[in-house]
Amino acid sequence: MERKKVTILDLQAKKRKGERITMLTAYDYPTALLVDRAGIDMILVGDSLAMVVLGHENTLAVTMDEMIHHCKAVSRGAKTPFLVGDMPFMSYQVSKTQAVANAGRFLKEGGMDAVKLEGGQEMAETIKAIVDAGIPVMGHIGLTPQSISKLGGYRVQGRDIKAALKLIDDALALEEAGCFSIILEAIPDRVAKLITERVSIPTIGIGAGPHCDGQVLVIHDMVGLFDRFTPKFVKKYTNINVEILKALQGFKEDVEKGIFPGPEHSYSISDEAYEALLAELGKEE
Ligand code: KIV
């Protein structure tokens, strides 16, 4: 049976009913197909693309055009999940006009249903402008990787009273600005619980404990496809790198030993046609 496309109303209903929301990242067509087939509610085409797919040191280098390219592939594969495109560094910070125009590209060209951007109160006016243009926005507070230089590294946020209160104020400001949901990244579980109880929009946690309305993970982390480092909050559901490496080594060995390709992977010509071919070649000599 064909499943119904997930909408913002479905996500809000899940929060109301206390049903947990699932979200994973995807960056290409085959992965998007799999995430859809698994029945995951939401896909984030995250700017984590920069690190786990494009091999950059951090998320800052990825461009609008690169994000759109991958969004297009994901939207071709995933028909049921709610699709969120991650606005890359400097695509929304310079001006509200530029932010609205870039957000629009995610829906118009990339086939996304919404955009995500990082930041708290300071981003409220920009978020409002994007929402006013009819584009749903997901907020992202706590550890915001685009501010890695300012934060001084990938570290847990909101551990002291002042920082925790700021996170709560940020979450309320994002809700007020019109966000339909907020990602909470790398914050203490009890702070995430306080935020989740105070906002009426769904909170989606990554390293924010079990009390959020939903959970998101970077797919390359949870299947073991990216092993440069693994944050504490990642649960590895499989280690696909090991399986892929085994397959690649098997191919190398088979080719080197002349085992692959075997007859089952080769095309044949009839004896008659082959004899005629040899005769033709003999005539030429
Ligand atoms: O880019 C990304 O994958 C993200 C998640 C870590 C939430 O922003």
PDB file of C-alpha atoms and ligand atoms in Angstrom:
ATOM      1  CA  MET A   1       0.000   0.000   0.000  1.00  0.00           C
ATOM      2  CA  GLU A   2       1.300   3.453  -0.913  1.00  0.00           C
ATOM      3  CA  ARG A   3       2.104   5.508   2.178  1.00  0.00           C
ATOM      4  CA  LYS A   4       0.844   9.065   2.583  1.00  0.00           C
ATOM      5  CA  LYS A   5       3.330  11.961   2.404  1.00  0.00           C
ATOM      6  CA  VAL A   6       4.261  13.213   5.895  1.00  0.00           C
ATOM      7  CA  THR A   7       3.203  16.832   6.514  1.00  0.00           C
ATOM      8  CA  ILE A   8       3.863  19.450   9.201  1.00  0.00           C
ATOM      9  CA  LEU A   9       0.383  18.676  10.585  1.00  0.00           C
ATOM     10  CA  ASP A  10       1.356  14.989  11.014  1.00  0.00           C
ATOM     11  CA  LEU A  11       4.498  16.032  12.909  1.00  0.00           C
ATOM     12  CA  GLN A  12       2.546  18.351  15.195  1.00  0.00           C
ATOM     13  CA  ALA A  13      -0.052  15.622  15.804  1.00  0.00           C
ATOM     14  CA  LYS A  14       2.740  13.229  16.800  1.00  0.00           C
ATOM     15  CA  LYS A  15       3.955  15.687  19.450  1.00  0.00           C
ATOM     16  CA  ARG A  16       0.415  16.135  20.786  1.00  0.00           C
ATOM     17  CA  LYS A  17      -0.129  12.372  20.998  1.00  0.00           C
ATOM     18  CA  GLY A  18       3.305  11.726  22.517  1.00  0.00           C
ATOM     19  CA  GLU A  19       4.400   9.646  19.499  1.00  0.00           C
ATOM     20  CA  ARG A  20       8.107   9.942  18.751  1.00  0.00           C
ATOM     21  CA  ILE A  21       9.278  11.441  15.436  1.00  0.00           C
ATOM     22  CA  THR A  22      12.109   9.829  13.440  1.00  0.00           C
ATOM     23  CA  MET A  23      14.519  11.733  11.216  1.00  0.00           C
ATOM     24  CA  LEU A  24      17.703  10.764   9.383  1.00  0.00           C
ATOM     25  CA  THR A  25      20.001  12.569   7.001  1.00  0.00           C
ATOM     26  CA  ALA A  26      20.330  11.493   3.364  1.00  0.00           C
ATOM     27  CA  TYR A  27      22.360  12.986   0.562  1.00  0.00           C
ATOM     28  CA  ASP A  28      21.643  10.851  -2.505  1.00  0.00           C
ATOM     29  CA  TYR A  29      18.994   8.878  -4.376  1.00  0.00           C
ATOM     30  CA  PRO A  30      19.704   5.297  -3.178  1.00  0.00           C
ATOM     31  CA  THR A  31      19.914   6.323   0.479  1.00  0.00           C
ATOM     32  CA  ALA A  32      16.748   8.404   0.175  1.00  0.00           C
ATOM     33  CA  LEU A  33      14.926   5.360  -1.237  1.00  0.00           C
ATOM     34  CA  LEU A  34      16.062   3.261   1.741  1.00  0.00           C
ATOM     35  CA  VAL A  35      15.143   5.882   4.353  1.00  0.00           C
ATOM     36  CA  ASP A  36      11.711   6.187   2.744  1.00  0.00           C
ATOM     37  CA  ARG A  37      11.292   2.383   2.647  1.00  0.00           C
ATOM     38  CA  ALA A  38      12.174   2.202   6.377  1.00  0.00           C
ATOM     39  CA  GLY A  39       9.205   4.475   7.139  1.00  0.00           C
ATOM     40  CA  ILE A  40      11.270   7.320   8.645  1.00  0.00           C
ATOM     41  CA  ASP A  41       9.161  10.506   9.128  1.00  0.00           C
ATOM     42  CA  MET A  42      11.654  13.153   8.025  1.00  0.00           C
ATOM     43  CA  ILE A  43      14.815  13.443   5.935  1.00  0.00           C
ATOM     44  CA  LEU A  44      17.380  16.168   6.480  1.00  0.00           C
ATOM     45  CA  VAL A  45      19.715  16.895   3.585  1.00  0.00           C
ATOM     46  CA  GLY A  46      22.205  18.182   6.139  1.00  0.00           C
ATOM     47  CA  ASP A  47      25.228  20.376   5.549  1.00  0.00           C
ATOM     48  CA  SER A  48      27.032  17.455   7.242  1.00  0.00           C
ATOM     49  CA  LEU A  49      27.236  16.515   3.547  1.00  0.00           C
ATOM     50  CA  ALA A  50      30.409  18.642   3.548  1.00  0.00           C
ATOM     51  CA  MET A  51      32.136  16.230   5.933  1.00  0.00           C
ATOM     52  CA  VAL A  52      30.635  12.779   5.404  1.00  0.00           C
ATOM     53  CA  VAL A  53      30.252  12.891   1.611  1.00  0.00           C
ATOM     54  CA  LEU A  54      32.577  15.626   0.314  1.00  0.00           C
ATOM     55  CA  GLY A  55      35.454  15.039   2.763  1.00  0.00           C
ATOM     56  CA  HIS A  56      35.804  18.581   4.151  1.00  0.00           C
ATOM     57  CA  GLU A  57      37.198  19.182   7.628  1.00  0.00           C
ATOM     58  CA  ASN A  58      33.955  20.851   8.836  1.00  0.00           C
ATOM     59  CA  THR A  59      30.573  22.000   7.443  1.00  0.00           C
ATOM     60  CA  LEU A  60      31.593  25.521   6.415  1.00  0.00           C
ATOM     61  CA  ALA A  61      32.777  24.880   2.855  1.00  0.00           C
ATOM     62  CA  VAL A  62      29.622  23.417   1.315  1.00  0.00           C
ATOM     63  CA  THR A  63      27.896  25.760  -1.169  1.00  0.00           C
ATOM     64  CA  MET A  64      24.274  26.479  -2.079  1.00  0.00           C
ATOM     65  CA  ASP A  65      24.741  24.805  -5.479  1.00  0.00           C
ATOM     66  CA  GLU A  66      26.188  21.656  -3.890  1.00  0.00           C
ATOM     67  CA  MET A  67      23.310  21.496  -1.387  1.00  0.00           C
ATOM     68  CA  ILE A  68      20.717  21.926  -4.146  1.00  0.00           C
ATOM     69  CA  HIS A  69      22.393  19.233  -6.274  1.00  0.00           C
ATOM     70  CA  HIS A  70      22.048  16.704  -3.417  1.00  0.00           C
ATOM     71  CA  CYS A  71      18.532  17.852  -2.472  1.00  0.00           C
ATOM     72  CA  LYS A  72      17.414  17.123  -6.044  1.00  0.00           C
ATOM     73  CA  ALA A  73      18.742  13.553  -5.808  1.00  0.00           C
ATOM     74  CA  VAL A  74      17.082  12.981  -2.419  1.00  0.00           C
ATOM     75  CA  SER A  75      13.718  14.348  -3.534  1.00  0.00           C
ATOM     76  CA  ARG A  76      13.782  12.009  -6.548  1.00  0.00           C
ATOM     77  CA  GLY A  77      14.128   9.041  -4.177  1.00  0.00           C
ATOM     78  CA  ALA A  78      12.054   9.921  -1.092  1.00  0.00           C
ATOM     79  CA  LYS A  79       8.360  10.448  -1.760  1.00  0.00           C
ATOM     80  CA  THR A  80       6.897   9.894   1.742  1.00  0.00           C
ATOM     81  CA  PRO A  81       9.150  11.574   4.346  1.00  0.00           C
ATOM     82  CA  PHE A  82       8.957  15.312   5.047  1.00  0.00           C
ATOM     83  CA  LEU A  83      12.085  16.764   3.399  1.00  0.00           C
ATOM     84  CA  VAL A  84      14.237  19.454   5.014  1.00  0.00           C
ATOM     85  CA  GLY A  85      17.152  21.174   3.256  1.00  0.00           C
ATOM     86  CA  ASP A  86      19.946  22.588   5.408  1.00  0.00           C
ATOM     87  CA  MET A  87      20.904  26.174   4.579  1.00  0.00           C
ATOM     88  CA  PRO A  88      24.707  26.302   4.283  1.00  0.00           C
ATOM     89  CA  PHE A  89      27.043  28.727   6.056  1.00  0.00           C
ATOM     90  CA  MET A  90      26.652  32.302   4.764  1.00  0.00           C
ATOM     91  CA  SER A  91      23.531  31.556   2.715  1.00  0.00           C
ATOM     92  CA  TYR A  92      21.224  33.222   5.297  1.00  0.00           C
ATOM     93  CA  GLN A  93      23.438  35.337   7.584  1.00  0.00           C
ATOM     94  CA  VAL A  94      24.232  38.239   5.216  1.00  0.00           C
ATOM     95  CA  SER A  95      20.757  39.671   4.632  1.00  0.00           C
ATOM     96  CA  LYS A  96      17.102  38.724   5.005  1.00  0.00           C
ATOM     97  CA  THR A  97      16.595  39.194   1.248  1.00  0.00           C
ATOM     98  CA  GLN A  98      19.386  36.750   0.438  1.00  0.00           C
ATOM     99  CA  ALA A  99      18.113  34.303   3.062  1.00  0.00           C
ATOM    100  CA  VAL A 100      14.593  34.282   1.577  1.00  0.00           C
ATOM    101  CA  ALA A 101      15.938  33.873  -1.975  1.00  0.00           C
ATOM    102  CA  ASN A 102      18.227  30.986  -0.968  1.00  0.00           C
ATOM    103  CA  ALA A 103      15.511  29.309   1.113  1.00  0.00           C
ATOM    104  CA  GLY A 104      13.243  29.509  -1.939  1.00  0.00           C
ATOM    105  CA  ARG A 105      15.792  27.598  -4.052  1.00  0.00           C
ATOM    106  CA  PHE A 106      15.554  24.605  -1.689  1.00  0.00           C
ATOM    107  CA  LEU A 107      11.832  24.263  -2.438  1.00  0.00           C
ATOM    108  CA  LYS A 108      11.784  25.428  -6.044  1.00  0.00           C
ATOM    109  CA  GLU A 109      14.898  23.637  -7.361  1.00  0.00           C
ATOM    110  CA  GLY A 110      15.727  21.071  -4.673  1.00  0.00           C
ATOM    111  CA  GLY A 111      12.238  19.641  -4.155  1.00  0.00           C
ATOM    112  CA  MET A 112      12.423  20.161  -0.362  1.00  0.00           C
ATOM    113  CA  ASP A 113       9.399  20.812   1.870  1.00  0.00           C
ATOM    114  CA  ALA A 114      11.229  23.083   4.333  1.00  0.00           C
ATOM    115  CA  VAL A 115      14.618  24.543   5.250  1.00  0.00           C
ATOM    116  CA  LYS A 116      16.711  24.399   8.412  1.00  0.00           C
ATOM    117  CA  LEU A 117      19.062  27.055   9.695  1.00  0.00           C
ATOM    118  CA  GLU A 118      21.250  27.422  12.772  1.00  0.00           C
ATOM    119  CA  GLY A 119      20.938  30.025  15.532  1.00  0.00           C
ATOM    120  CA  GLY A 120      18.677  31.372  18.259  1.00  0.00           C
ATOM    121  CA  GLN A 121      17.182  34.794  19.004  1.00  0.00           C
ATOM    122  CA  GLU A 122      19.623  36.521  16.628  1.00  0.00           C
ATOM    123  CA  MET A 123      18.070  34.629  13.692  1.00  0.00           C
ATOM    124  CA  ALA A 124      14.422  35.331  14.637  1.00  0.00           C
ATOM    125  CA  GLU A 125      13.858  38.153  12.122  1.00  0.00           C
ATOM    126  CA  THR A 126      15.415  36.165   9.286  1.00  0.00           C
ATOM    127  CA  ILE A 127      13.264  33.145  10.151  1.00  0.00           C
ATOM    128  CA  LYS A 128      10.157  35.314  10.224  1.00  0.00           C
ATOM    129  CA  ALA A 129      10.981  36.702   6.762  1.00  0.00           C
ATOM    130  CA  ILE A 130      11.424  33.184   5.332  1.00  0.00           C
ATOM    131  CA  VAL A 131       8.221  31.904   6.981  1.00  0.00           C
ATOM    132  CA  ASP A 132       6.350  34.993   5.722  1.00  0.00           C
ATOM    133  CA  ALA A 133       7.426  33.974   2.207  1.00  0.00           C
ATOM    134  CA  GLY A 134       5.565  30.691   2.750  1.00  0.00           C
ATOM    135  CA  ILE A 135       8.619  28.525   3.470  1.00  0.00           C
ATOM    136  CA  PRO A 136       8.566  26.331   6.608  1.00  0.00           C
ATOM    137  CA  VAL A 137      11.687  26.716   8.780  1.00  0.00           C
ATOM    138  CA  MET A 138      13.257  24.288  11.242  1.00  0.00           C
ATOM    139  CA  GLY A 139      15.479  25.886  13.898  1.00  0.00           C
ATOM    140  CA  HIS A 140      18.739  24.433  15.237  1.00  0.00           C
ATOM    141  CA  ILE A 141      20.217  25.389  18.613  1.00  0.00           C
ATOM    142  CA  GLY A 142      22.775  24.004  21.069  1.00  0.00           C
ATOM    143  CA  LEU A 143      25.904  22.860  19.292  1.00  0.00           C
ATOM    144  CA  THR A 144      25.631  24.678  15.970  1.00  0.00           C
ATOM    145  CA  PRO A 145      28.477  23.344  13.795  1.00  0.00           C
ATOM    146  CA  GLN A 146      28.562  26.405  11.503  1.00  0.00           C
ATOM    147  CA  SER A 147      29.746  28.426  14.554  1.00  0.00           C
ATOM    148  CA  ILE A 148      32.482  25.963  15.406  1.00  0.00           C
ATOM    149  CA  SER A 149      35.146  28.686  15.497  1.00  0.00           C
ATOM    150  CA  LYS A 150      33.074  30.837  17.870  1.00  0.00           C
ATOM    151  CA  LEU A 151      32.196  27.855  20.090  1.00  0.00           C
ATOM    152  CA  GLY A 152      35.842  26.746  20.269  1.00  0.00           C
ATOM    153  CA  GLY A 153      35.165  23.164  19.161  1.00  0.00           C
ATOM    154  CA  TYR A 154      32.492  20.466  19.072  1.00  0.00           C
ATOM    155  CA  ARG A 155      31.432  20.634  22.714  1.00  0.00           C
ATOM    156  CA  VAL A 156      28.251  20.150  24.741  1.00  0.00           C
ATOM    157  CA  GLN A 157      26.247  23.402  25.165  1.00  0.00           C
ATOM    158  CA  GLY A 158      23.964  24.638  27.965  1.00  0.00           C
ATOM    159  CA  ARG A 159      25.702  23.022  30.916  1.00  0.00           C
ATOM    160  CA  ASP A 160      25.613  26.092  33.219  1.00  0.00           C
ATOM    161  CA  ILE A 161      22.526  28.046  34.316  1.00  0.00           C
ATOM    162  CA  LYS A 162      23.194  31.066  32.099  1.00  0.00           C
ATOM    163  CA  ALA A 163      23.769  28.954  28.979  1.00  0.00           C
ATOM    164  CA  ALA A 164      20.758  26.709  29.725  1.00  0.00           C
ATOM    165  CA  LEU A 165      18.478  29.747  30.236  1.00  0.00           C
ATOM    166  CA  LYS A 166      19.757  31.194  26.954  1.00  0.00           C
ATOM    167  CA  LEU A 167      18.861  27.927  25.166  1.00  0.00           C
ATOM    168  CA  ILE A 168      15.323  28.059  26.597  1.00  0.00           C
ATOM    169  CA  ASP A 169      14.947  31.709  25.501  1.00  0.00           C
ATOM    170  CA  ASP A 170      16.308  30.808  22.058  1.00  0.00           C
ATOM    171  CA  ALA A 171      13.807  27.969  21.670  1.00  0.00           C
ATOM    172  CA  LEU A 172      10.909  30.240  22.653  1.00  0.00           C
ATOM    173  CA  ALA A 173      12.145  32.920  20.216  1.00  0.00           C
ATOM    174  CA  LEU A 174      12.316  30.370  17.383  1.00  0.00           C
ATOM    175  CA  GLU A 175       8.781  29.201  18.104  1.00  0.00           C
ATOM    176  CA  GLU A 176       7.597  32.820  18.213  1.00  0.00           C
ATOM    177  CA  ALA A 177       9.372  33.538  14.886  1.00  0.00           C
ATOM    178  CA  GLY A 178       7.355  30.762  13.248  1.00  0.00           C
ATOM    179  CA  CYS A 179       9.609  27.668  13.225  1.00  0.00           C
ATOM    180  CA  PHE A 180       7.625  24.447  12.824  1.00  0.00           C
ATOM    181  CA  SER A 181      10.241  22.403  14.723  1.00  0.00           C
ATOM    182  CA  ILE A 182      13.653  22.778  16.395  1.00  0.00           C
ATOM    183  CA  ILE A 183      16.761  20.599  16.383  1.00  0.00           C
ATOM    184  CA  LEU A 184      18.475  20.429  19.770  1.00  0.00           C
ATOM    185  CA  GLU A 185      22.090  19.345  19.349  1.00  0.00           C
ATOM    186  CA  ALA A 186      24.502  18.239  22.091  1.00  0.00           C
ATOM    187  CA  ILE A 187      22.799  19.637  25.167  1.00  0.00           C
ATOM    188  CA  PRO A 188      22.132  17.971  28.549  1.00  0.00           C
ATOM    189  CA  ASP A 189      19.079  15.660  28.518  1.00  0.00           C
ATOM    190  CA  ARG A 190      17.280  17.546  31.322  1.00  0.00           C
ATOM    191  CA  VAL A 191      17.733  20.907  29.586  1.00  0.00           C
ATOM    192  CA  ALA A 192      16.275  19.349  26.406  1.00  0.00           C
ATOM    193  CA  LYS A 193      13.329  18.097  28.492  1.00  0.00           C
ATOM    194  CA  LEU A 194      12.678  21.607  29.875  1.00  0.00           C
ATOM    195  CA  ILE A 195      12.719  23.045  26.347  1.00  0.00           C
ATOM    196  CA  THR A 196      10.482  20.269  24.965  1.00  0.00           C
ATOM    197  CA  GLU A 197       7.908  20.940  27.706  1.00  0.00           C
ATOM    198  CA  ARG A 198       7.959  24.693  27.071  1.00  0.00           C
ATOM    199  CA  VAL A 199       7.489  24.818  23.301  1.00  0.00           C
ATOM    200  CA  SER A 200       4.428  23.592  21.434  1.00  0.00           C
ATOM    201  CA  ILE A 201       6.433  22.675  18.308  1.00  0.00           C
ATOM    202  CA  PRO A 202       8.289  19.323  18.053  1.00  0.00           C
ATOM    203  CA  THR A 203      11.895  19.198  19.282  1.00  0.00           C
ATOM    204  CA  ILE A 204      14.191  16.787  17.464  1.00  0.00           C
ATOM    205  CA  GLY A 205      17.276  15.787  19.431  1.00  0.00           C
ATOM    206  CA  ILE A 206      20.768  14.763  18.426  1.00  0.00           C
ATOM    207  CA  GLY A 207      22.846  14.243  21.532  1.00  0.00           C
ATOM    208  CA  ALA A 208      20.024  15.805  23.589  1.00  0.00           C
ATOM    209  CA  GLY A 209      18.738  12.729  25.421  1.00  0.00           C
ATOM    210  CA  PRO A 210      15.471  10.786  25.280  1.00  0.00           C
ATOM    211  CA  HIS A 211      12.959  13.488  26.246  1.00  0.00           C
ATOM    212  CA  CYS A 212      12.796  15.258  22.865  1.00  0.00           C
ATOM    213  CA  ASP A 213       9.773  14.733  20.631  1.00  0.00           C
ATOM    214  CA  GLY A 214      11.969  12.988  18.060  1.00  0.00           C
ATOM    215  CA  GLN A 215      15.512  11.941  17.228  1.00  0.00           C
ATOM    216  CA  VAL A 216      17.814  12.559  14.267  1.00  0.00           C
ATOM    217  CA  LEU A 217      21.148  10.982  13.362  1.00  0.00           C
ATOM    218  CA  VAL A 218      23.581  11.448  10.501  1.00  0.00           C
ATOM    219  CA  ILE A 219      23.045   8.300   8.431  1.00  0.00           C
ATOM    220  CA  HIS A 220      26.753   7.827   7.659  1.00  0.00           C
ATOM    221  CA  ASP A 221      27.445   7.747  11.434  1.00  0.00           C
ATOM    222  CA  MET A 222      24.709   5.262  12.341  1.00  0.00           C
ATOM    223  CA  VAL A 223      25.555   2.761   9.582  1.00  0.00           C
ATOM    224  CA  GLY A 224      29.320   3.104  10.076  1.00  0.00           C
ATOM    225  CA  LEU A 225      30.076   4.637   6.694  1.00  0.00           C
ATOM    226  CA  PHE A 226      31.961   7.600   8.208  1.00  0.00           C
ATOM    227  CA  ASP A 227      34.623   6.598  10.697  1.00  0.00           C
ATOM    228  CA  ARG A 228      36.930   9.629  10.916  1.00  0.00           C
ATOM    229  CA  PHE A 229      35.341  10.183  14.348  1.00  0.00           C
ATOM    230  CA  THR A 230      32.136   9.097  16.094  1.00  0.00           C
ATOM    231  CA  PRO A 231      30.418  11.420  18.596  1.00  0.00           C
ATOM    232  CA  LYS A 232      29.333   9.915  21.947  1.00  0.00           C
ATOM    233  CA  PHE A 233      25.651  10.338  21.045  1.00  0.00           C
ATOM    234  CA  VAL A 234      25.810   8.121  17.951  1.00  0.00           C
ATOM    235  CA  LYS A 235      24.498   4.563  18.127  1.00  0.00           C
ATOM    236  CA  LYS A 236      26.032   2.471  15.336  1.00  0.00           C
ATOM    237  CA  TYR A 237      23.300   0.152  14.086  1.00  0.00           C
ATOM    238  CA  THR A 238      25.686  -1.584  11.683  1.00  0.00           C
ATOM    239  CA  ASN A 239      29.238  -1.237  10.467  1.00  0.00           C
ATOM    240  CA  ILE A 240      28.708  -1.154   6.739  1.00  0.00           C
ATOM    241  CA  ASN A 241      32.323  -0.085   6.049  1.00  0.00           C
ATOM    242  CA  VAL A 242      33.479  -3.594   7.047  1.00  0.00           C
ATOM    243  CA  GLU A 243      31.008  -5.225   4.618  1.00  0.00           C
ATOM    244  CA  ILE A 244      31.908  -2.880   1.751  1.00  0.00           C
ATOM    245  CA  LEU A 245      35.657  -3.368   2.330  1.00  0.00           C
ATOM    246  CA  LYS A 246      35.172  -7.170   2.308  1.00  0.00           C
ATOM    247  CA  ALA A 247      33.332  -6.908  -1.034  1.00  0.00           C
ATOM    248  CA  LEU A 248      36.036  -4.697  -2.583  1.00  0.00           C
ATOM    249  CA  GLN A 249      38.825  -7.022  -1.457  1.00  0.00           C
ATOM    250  CA  GLY A 250      36.851  -9.998  -2.822  1.00  0.00           C
ATOM    251  CA  PHE A 251      36.571  -8.288  -6.225  1.00  0.00           C
ATOM    252  CA  LYS A 252      40.317  -7.556  -6.302  1.00  0.00           C
ATOM    253  CA  GLU A 253      41.177 -11.151  -5.419  1.00  0.00           C
ATOM    254  CA  ASP A 254      38.727 -12.655  -7.957  1.00  0.00           C
ATOM    255  CA  VAL A 255      39.996 -10.455 -10.801  1.00  0.00           C
ATOM    256  CA  GLU A 256      43.637 -11.097  -9.973  1.00  0.00           C
ATOM    257  CA  LYS A 257      43.038 -14.884  -9.835  1.00  0.00           C
ATOM    258  CA  GLY A 258      40.928 -14.882 -13.045  1.00  0.00           C
ATOM    259  CA  ILE A 259      37.839 -16.109 -11.128  1.00  0.00           C
ATOM    260  CA  PHE A 260      35.737 -13.077 -12.122  1.00  0.00           C
ATOM    261  CA  PRO A 261      34.054 -12.752 -14.547  1.00  0.00           C
ATOM    262  CA  GLY A 262      32.834 -16.368 -14.771  1.00  0.00           C
ATOM    263  CA  PRO A 263      30.607 -17.766 -17.514  1.00  0.00           C
ATOM    264  CA  GLU A 264      27.499 -16.562 -15.657  1.00  0.00           C
ATOM    265  CA  HIS A 265      28.703 -12.954 -16.018  1.00  0.00           C
ATOM    266  CA  SER A 266      29.784 -13.268 -19.686  1.00  0.00           C
ATOM    267  CA  TYR A 267      27.893 -13.062 -23.015  1.00  0.00           C
ATOM    268  CA  SER A 268      28.128 -15.889 -25.561  1.00  0.00           C
ATOM    269  CA  ILE A 269      28.226 -16.110 -29.341  1.00  0.00           C
ATOM    270  CA  SER A 270      26.940 -19.254 -31.149  1.00  0.00           C
ATOM    271  CA  ASP A 271      29.545 -21.815 -32.353  1.00  0.00           C
ATOM    272  CA  GLU A 272      28.296 -21.239 -35.887  1.00  0.00           C
ATOM    273  CA  ALA A 273      28.788 -17.477 -35.774  1.00  0.00           C
ATOM    274  CA  TYR A 274      32.171 -17.870 -34.110  1.00  0.00           C
ATOM    275  CA  GLU A 275      33.412 -20.334 -36.757  1.00  0.00           C
ATOM    276  CA  ALA A 276      32.233 -17.940 -39.477  1.00  0.00           C
ATOM    277  CA  LEU A 277      34.019 -15.074 -37.754  1.00  0.00           C
ATOM    278  CA  LEU A 278      37.291 -17.055 -37.584  1.00  0.00           C
ATOM    279  CA  ALA A 279      36.955 -17.999 -41.251  1.00  0.00           C
ATOM    280  CA  GLU A 280      36.440 -14.343 -42.131  1.00  0.00           C
ATOM    281  CA  LEU A 281      39.532 -13.342 -40.137  1.00  0.00           C
ATOM    282  CA  GLY A 282      41.522 -16.216 -41.822  1.00  0.00           C
ATOM    283  CA  LYS A 283      40.621 -14.775 -45.214  1.00  0.00           C
ATOM    284  CA  GLU A 284      42.083 -11.416 -44.175  1.00  0.00           C
ATOM    285  CA  GLU A 285      45.499 -12.888 -43.192  1.00  0.00           C
TER     286      GLU A 285
HETATM  287  O1  KIV B   1      23.892  18.757   8.958  1.00  0.00           O
HETATM  288  C1  KIV B   1      23.390  17.915   9.705  1.00  0.00           C
HETATM  289  O2  KIV B   1      23.443  16.697   9.458  1.00  0.00           O
HETATM  290  C2  KIV B   1      22.720  18.391  10.905  1.00  0.00           C
HETATM  291  C3  KIV B   1      22.356  17.363  11.920  1.00  0.00           C
HETATM  292  C4  KIV B   1      23.533  17.083  12.762  1.00  0.00           C
HETATM  293  C5  KIV B   1      21.190  17.769  12.713  1.00  0.00           C
HETATM  294  O3  KIV B   1      22.525  19.545  11.063  1.00  0.00           O
END
